[in-house]
Amino acid sequence: MYLLILGLMALHLLVLPIYLYLTWHHNYWRKRGLVTVKPLTLLGTYPGLLTRKSNLVHDVQRAYDKYKGKHRAVGVFMTREPQILVLDPQLAHEVLVSNFRSYRDTLTSSYIRHAKWDKYAKRNPFWASGETWKRLRSEAQVGISARRLAQAYAIWEEGGKKLNEYMANQVLEHNNILETRDLCFRYTAHVMADFIWGIDAGTLTRPLENPNKIQQMASKWTSYAFYMLSIFMASVIAPFTRLLLRFRFYPKETDDFFSNLTKRSIDLRLKTGEDGSRNDYLSHLLQLREQKQASHDDLVGHALTVMLDGYDTTGTALLHALYYLAESPTAQQKLRTEVQQSLNDDKSLSFEQLCALPYLEQVVYESLRLSSLIPQYTKICTNPTHIQLNEFKRLEVEEGMTIMIPNYQFHHDKQYFPDPETFRPERFENGVYDELVQKGIFLPFSDGPRICMGMRLALLTLKSALLYIVSDYQIVTSKEKIVPSGDSGFGITLQGDIFLEFRRFMR
Ligand code: HEM
């Protein structure tokens, strides 16, 4: 009996410090007068982060539904770490735009401190912080300015024609049924590789080479980076482990592949002396080398920023747009009519004409709203500030505190978008886009100085693909109902292979 009591006491002594460690912060928000979403001891507010049984979007939704409309923000816990969850879109606008100087860095930019040897990740503005972020962003974004994209527009025109030839063969071979995720990634990889390295990746011309090397490497990077991100987020429960594990977000194999590709492309460009005529991203990289003495690794880093941040996002966005159009024949026909009426006699459309098609733009925005591919943004307070919670109460925000903007929830809130699960591009008519962004309600590319750097490039790629596909094909859903769902990751998106039917119009 005596031994049992001693044993129980020893167990308590052992468990108590762990319990205290996990719950120490749980009074953090109460002490500061912020309403707290009750956390679980080990799991915090978002259990799915550790258990992998629920998706972060669903976990955030519970807190959002309970407190939205009553409070501008609530206190939550990422396992044991306090965090602010924004509930008022106007506060989101404050964080991203009007008070940007207090929230300059993103959560991902704090991760890279633990992966200093990840030489290309640390050259990507997405992962960078402070002055380094500013420099990297200003160096890279000149290469994808509206002017440069307009000058390089032939890449998307030729890519669109290749896409149609590729599809014409594929629909014959596969009885009109195409695995659409693969199709979207082939087009995205084609235009990206042509723009960044000036090469034909072969994704639309050499379909037998399956899977294509560039696609294979970009996909490998995506799954590796997402996996590492999820591990890194879960390690918030014991941040000291980050010091022990040699984290990296870019696998070595893809680093080597893209480094070689960049080297060979530059050699080829210098040999053919084509630089003056092609105003693409490679010519921008060569200018950086000449004017700013950028090293080989700097150039690879900038090339990978465009390829890796743009490939999966744009390809997945295109897949969702085609899926929603297949599900909505009326919207699809309306888009087709607009496109066909605008095409010139030789079936071409200038860059300016493409950018000015109103319904095409509305279709893209509505697809981005419904899919909300990056469902939440987490910023870091880099300069002590405060949040006015209501007329009488303000919350002091300390440096280092993280704050999450739940844009998926805004995008699916019936207060802002009536009948939110229905695909209705008309919601964006009459130029309402700017107003919704300004109000912090619609943020598919985020907003403010850290708005998606590749927004224009993504829009161009999406619009051009839709133009070429919709004008030549009727897109039809498969018999089995496909529904976007949450995996154990971050978003609620289409999972696995997506088979859609493409019926070619006879001419
Ligand atoms: C439909 C496609 C795309 C979507 C929906 C998208 C969305 C986003 C969002 C929401 C952010 C902000 C993330 C945050 O604050 O946590 C972001 C950042 C970023 N995106 Fe995109 N993106 C897309 C395509 C692209 C492309 C094509 C590029 C190629 C350059 C790109 C490059 C970047 C970069 C470099 C950042 C970090 C910007 C910074 O922190 O300054 N994205 N993107």
Coordinates of N, CA, C and O and ligand atoms in Angstrom, one line a residue, residues 96 100 104 106-109 124-128 133-134 137 140-141 144 188 192 196 281 302-318 364 368 371-379 407 443-459 461-462, ligand 1:
L96 N -3.6 43.4 -43.0 CA -2.9 43.2 -44.3 C -2.4 44.5 -44.9 O -1.4 44.5 -45.6
F100 N 0.0 47.4 -42.0 CA 1.0 46.4 -42.4 C 2.3 46.5 -41.7 O 2.9 45.5 -41.4
R104 N 4.3 42.7 -40.6 CA 5.0 42.6 -41.9 C 5.3 41.2 -42.3 O 5.4 40.8 -43.4
T106 N 5.1 36.8 -42.3 CA 4.1 35.7 -42.3 C 4.6 34.6 -41.4 O 5.9 34.5 -41.2
L107 N 3.8 33.7 -41.0 CA 4.2 32.6 -40.2 C 5.3 31.8 -40.9 O 6.3 31.4 -40.3
T108 N 5.1 31.6 -42.2 CA 6.1 30.8 -42.9 C 7.5 31.5 -42.9 O 8.5 30.8 -42.9
S109 N 7.5 32.8 -42.9 CA 8.8 33.5 -42.9 C 9.5 33.3 -41.6 O 10.7 33.5 -41.5
N124 N 13.2 32.8 -51.5 CA 11.8 33.0 -51.9 C 11.1 34.0 -51.0 O 11.1 33.8 -49.8
P125 N 10.5 35.1 -51.5 CA 9.9 36.1 -50.6 C 8.8 35.4 -49.7 O 8.6 35.9 -48.6
F126 N 8.2 34.4 -50.2 CA 7.2 33.7 -49.4 C 7.7 33.3 -48.0 O 7.0 33.3 -47.0
W127 N 9.0 32.9 -48.0 CA 9.6 32.3 -46.8 C 10.4 33.4 -46.1 O 11.0 33.1 -45.0
A128 N 10.5 34.6 -46.7 CA 11.5 35.5 -46.2 C 10.9 36.5 -45.2 O 9.7 36.7 -45.2
W133 N 13.1 40.0 -47.2 CA 11.8 39.9 -47.9 C 11.7 41.0 -49.0 O 11.4 40.8 -50.1
K134 N 11.9 42.3 -48.5 CA 11.7 43.4 -49.3 C 12.6 43.4 -50.5 O 12.2 43.6 -51.7
R137 N 11.6 40.4 -52.9 CA 10.4 40.7 -53.6 C 10.6 41.7 -54.7 O 10.1 41.5 -55.9
A140 N 12.4 40.1 -57.7 CA 11.6 39.1 -58.5 C 10.4 39.7 -59.2 O 10.2 39.3 -60.3
Q141 N 9.7 40.6 -58.6 CA 8.5 41.0 -59.2 C 8.6 41.8 -60.5 O 7.7 41.8 -61.3
I144 N 7.9 39.7 -63.4 CA 6.5 39.3 -63.8 C 5.6 40.5 -63.8 O 4.4 40.4 -63.4
T188 N -0.2 24.2 -67.2 CA 0.5 25.2 -66.3 C 2.0 25.0 -66.4 O 2.8 25.9 -66.5
M192 N 4.6 27.9 -67.8 CA 5.6 28.3 -66.8 C 7.0 28.0 -67.3 O 7.9 28.9 -67.2
I196 N 9.7 30.9 -67.8 CA 10.8 31.0 -66.8 C 12.2 30.6 -67.5 O 13.2 31.3 -67.3
Y281 N 11.0 35.6 -68.4 CA 11.6 35.7 -67.0 C 13.1 35.4 -67.1 O 13.9 36.0 -66.3
H302 N 15.2 32.7 -57.7 CA 14.1 33.5 -58.3 C 13.3 32.6 -59.3 O 12.1 32.8 -59.4
A303 N 14.0 31.7 -60.0 CA 13.2 30.9 -61.0 C 12.3 30.0 -60.2 O 11.1 29.8 -60.6
L304 N 12.8 29.4 -59.1 CA 11.9 28.5 -58.3 C 10.8 29.2 -57.6 O 9.7 28.6 -57.4
T305 N 11.0 30.4 -57.3 CA 9.9 31.2 -56.6 C 8.7 31.2 -57.6 O 7.6 30.9 -57.2
V306 N 9.0 31.5 -58.9 CA 7.9 31.6 -59.8 C 7.3 30.2 -60.1 O 6.1 29.9 -60.1
M307 N 8.2 29.2 -60.3 CA 7.7 27.9 -60.7 C 7.0 27.2 -59.5 O 5.9 26.7 -59.7
L308 N 7.6 27.2 -58.4 CA 7.1 26.4 -57.3 C 5.9 27.0 -56.6 O 5.0 26.4 -56.2
D309 N 5.9 28.4 -56.5 CA 4.8 29.0 -55.9 C 3.6 29.1 -56.8 O 2.4 29.2 -56.4
G310 N 3.9 29.0 -58.1 CA 2.9 29.2 -59.1 C 2.3 27.9 -59.7 O 1.2 27.9 -60.2
Y311 N 3.1 26.8 -59.7 CA 2.6 25.6 -60.4 C 1.4 24.9 -59.8 O 0.4 24.8 -60.4
D312 N 1.5 24.6 -58.5 CA 0.5 23.8 -57.9 C -0.8 24.7 -57.7 O -1.9 24.3 -57.9
T313 N -0.5 26.0 -57.3 CA -1.7 26.9 -57.0 C -2.5 27.1 -58.3 O -3.7 26.9 -58.4
T314 N -1.7 27.5 -59.4 CA -2.4 27.8 -60.7 C -3.1 26.6 -61.3 O -4.2 26.6 -61.7
G315 N -2.3 25.4 -61.3 CA -2.9 24.2 -61.9 C -4.2 23.8 -61.1 O -5.2 23.4 -61.7
T316 N -4.1 23.9 -59.8 CA -5.3 23.5 -59.0 C -6.4 24.5 -59.2 O -7.6 24.1 -59.2
A317 N -6.1 25.7 -59.3 CA -7.2 26.7 -59.5 C -7.9 26.5 -60.9 O -9.1 26.6 -61.0
L318 N -7.1 26.1 -61.9 CA -7.7 25.8 -63.2 C -8.6 24.6 -63.1 O -9.7 24.6 -63.7
V364 N -13.4 33.4 -63.1 CA -12.1 33.1 -62.3 C -12.3 33.5 -60.9 O -11.9 32.7 -60.0
L368 N -12.1 31.0 -57.6 CA -11.2 31.2 -56.5 C -11.9 31.4 -55.2 O -11.4 31.0 -54.1
S371 N -13.1 27.8 -54.1 CA -12.1 26.8 -53.8 C -11.2 27.4 -52.7 O -10.6 26.6 -51.9
S372 N -11.0 28.7 -52.5 CA -10.2 29.3 -51.5 C -8.9 28.4 -51.2 O -8.8 27.9 -50.1
L373 N -8.1 28.3 -52.2 CA -7.0 27.3 -52.2 C -6.0 27.5 -51.0 O -5.5 26.6 -50.4
I374 N -5.8 28.8 -50.6 CA -5.0 29.0 -49.4 C -6.0 29.6 -48.4 O -6.3 30.7 -48.4
P375 N -6.5 28.7 -47.5 CA -7.7 29.0 -46.8 C -7.5 30.0 -45.6 O -8.5 30.6 -45.1
Q376 N -6.3 30.1 -45.1 CA -6.1 31.1 -44.1 C -4.7 31.7 -44.2 O -3.8 31.0 -44.6
Y377 N -4.5 32.9 -43.7 CA -3.2 33.6 -43.7 C -2.8 33.9 -42.3 O -3.6 34.4 -41.6
T378 N -1.6 33.5 -41.9 CA -1.2 33.8 -40.5 C 0.0 34.8 -40.6 O 1.0 34.5 -41.2
K379 N -0.2 35.9 -39.9 CA 0.8 37.0 -39.9 C 1.4 37.1 -38.5 O 0.8 36.7 -37.5
N407 N -9.7 33.5 -44.4 CA -10.4 33.9 -45.6 C -11.4 32.9 -46.2 O -12.4 33.2 -46.8
L443 N -10.4 37.7 -50.5 CA -8.9 37.8 -50.5 C -8.3 36.6 -51.1 O -7.4 36.0 -50.5
P444 N -8.6 36.3 -52.3 CA -8.0 35.0 -52.9 C -6.5 35.1 -53.0 O -5.8 34.1 -53.0
F445 N -6.0 36.3 -53.2 CA -4.5 36.5 -53.3 C -4.0 37.2 -52.1 O -2.9 37.8 -52.2
S446 N -4.7 37.3 -51.0 CA -4.4 38.2 -49.9 C -4.5 39.6 -50.3 O -5.1 39.9 -51.3
D447 N -3.8 40.5 -49.6 CA -3.8 41.9 -50.0 C -2.6 42.7 -49.4 O -1.9 42.1 -48.5
G448 N -2.5 43.9 -49.7 CA -1.4 44.7 -49.1 C 0.0 44.4 -49.7 O 0.1 43.7 -50.8
P449 N 1.0 44.9 -49.1 CA 2.4 44.7 -49.7 C 2.8 43.3 -49.8 O 3.6 43.0 -50.7
R450 N 2.2 42.3 -49.1 CA 2.5 40.9 -49.3 C 1.4 40.2 -50.0 O 1.3 38.9 -49.9
I451 N 0.7 40.9 -50.9 CA -0.3 40.2 -51.8 C 0.5 39.3 -52.7 O 1.7 39.5 -52.9
C452 N -0.2 38.2 -53.1 CA 0.5 37.2 -54.0 C 1.3 37.9 -55.1 O 0.8 38.8 -55.8
M453 N 2.6 37.6 -55.1 CA 3.4 38.2 -56.1 C 3.1 37.8 -57.5 O 3.4 38.5 -58.5
G454 N 2.5 36.6 -57.7 CA 2.3 36.1 -59.0 C 0.8 36.2 -59.5 O 0.4 35.5 -60.4
M455 N 0.1 37.1 -58.8 CA -1.3 37.2 -59.1 C -1.6 37.4 -60.6 O -2.4 36.7 -61.2
R456 N -0.9 38.3 -61.3 CA -1.1 38.6 -62.7 C -0.8 37.4 -63.6 O -1.5 37.1 -64.5
L457 N 0.3 36.8 -63.2 CA 0.7 35.6 -64.0 C -0.3 34.5 -63.8 O -0.7 33.8 -64.8
A458 N -0.8 34.3 -62.6 CA -1.8 33.3 -62.4 C -3.1 33.6 -63.2 O -3.7 32.7 -63.8
L459 N -3.5 34.9 -63.1 CA -4.8 35.2 -63.8 C -4.6 35.0 -65.3 O -5.5 34.5 -66.0
T461 N -2.6 32.9 -66.9 CA -2.6 31.5 -67.2 C -4.0 30.9 -67.1 O -4.4 30.1 -68.0
L462 N -4.7 31.3 -66.1 CA -6.1 30.7 -65.9 C -7.0 31.2 -67.0 O -7.7 30.4 -67.7
Ligands
HEM1 C1 -4.3 30.9 -58.6 C2 -3.0 30.9 -58.2 C3 -2.5 31.5 -57.0 C4 -3.1 31.7 -55.8 C5 -4.5 31.4 -55.4 C6 -2.1 32.3 -54.9 C7 -2.4 32.8 -53.6 C8 -1.5 33.4 -52.8 C9 -1.7 33.9 -51.5 C10 -3.1 33.9 -50.8 C11 -0.6 34.4 -51.0 C12 -0.4 35.1 -49.6 C13 -0.1 34.0 -48.6 C14 0.1 34.5 -47.2 O1 0.1 35.7 -47.0 O2 0.2 33.6 -46.3 C15 0.4 34.3 -52.0 C16 1.7 34.7 -51.8 C17 2.7 34.5 -52.8 N1 2.5 34.0 -54.1 FE1 0.8 33.3 -54.8 N2 -0.9 32.4 -55.6 C18 -1.1 31.9 -56.8 C19 -0.2 31.9 -57.8 C20 1.1 32.4 -57.7 C21 2.1 32.4 -58.8 C22 1.8 32.1 -60.3 C23 3.2 32.9 -58.3 C24 4.5 33.1 -59.1 C25 5.3 34.1 -58.9 C26 3.0 33.1 -56.9 C27 4.0 33.6 -56.0 C28 3.7 34.0 -54.7 C29 4.7 34.5 -53.8 C30 6.2 34.7 -54.1 C31 4.1 34.8 -52.6 C32 4.7 35.5 -51.4 C33 4.6 37.0 -51.4 C34 5.2 37.7 -50.2 O3 5.2 37.2 -49.1 O4 5.6 38.8 -50.5 N3 1.7 32.8 -56.6 N4 -0.1 33.6 -53.1

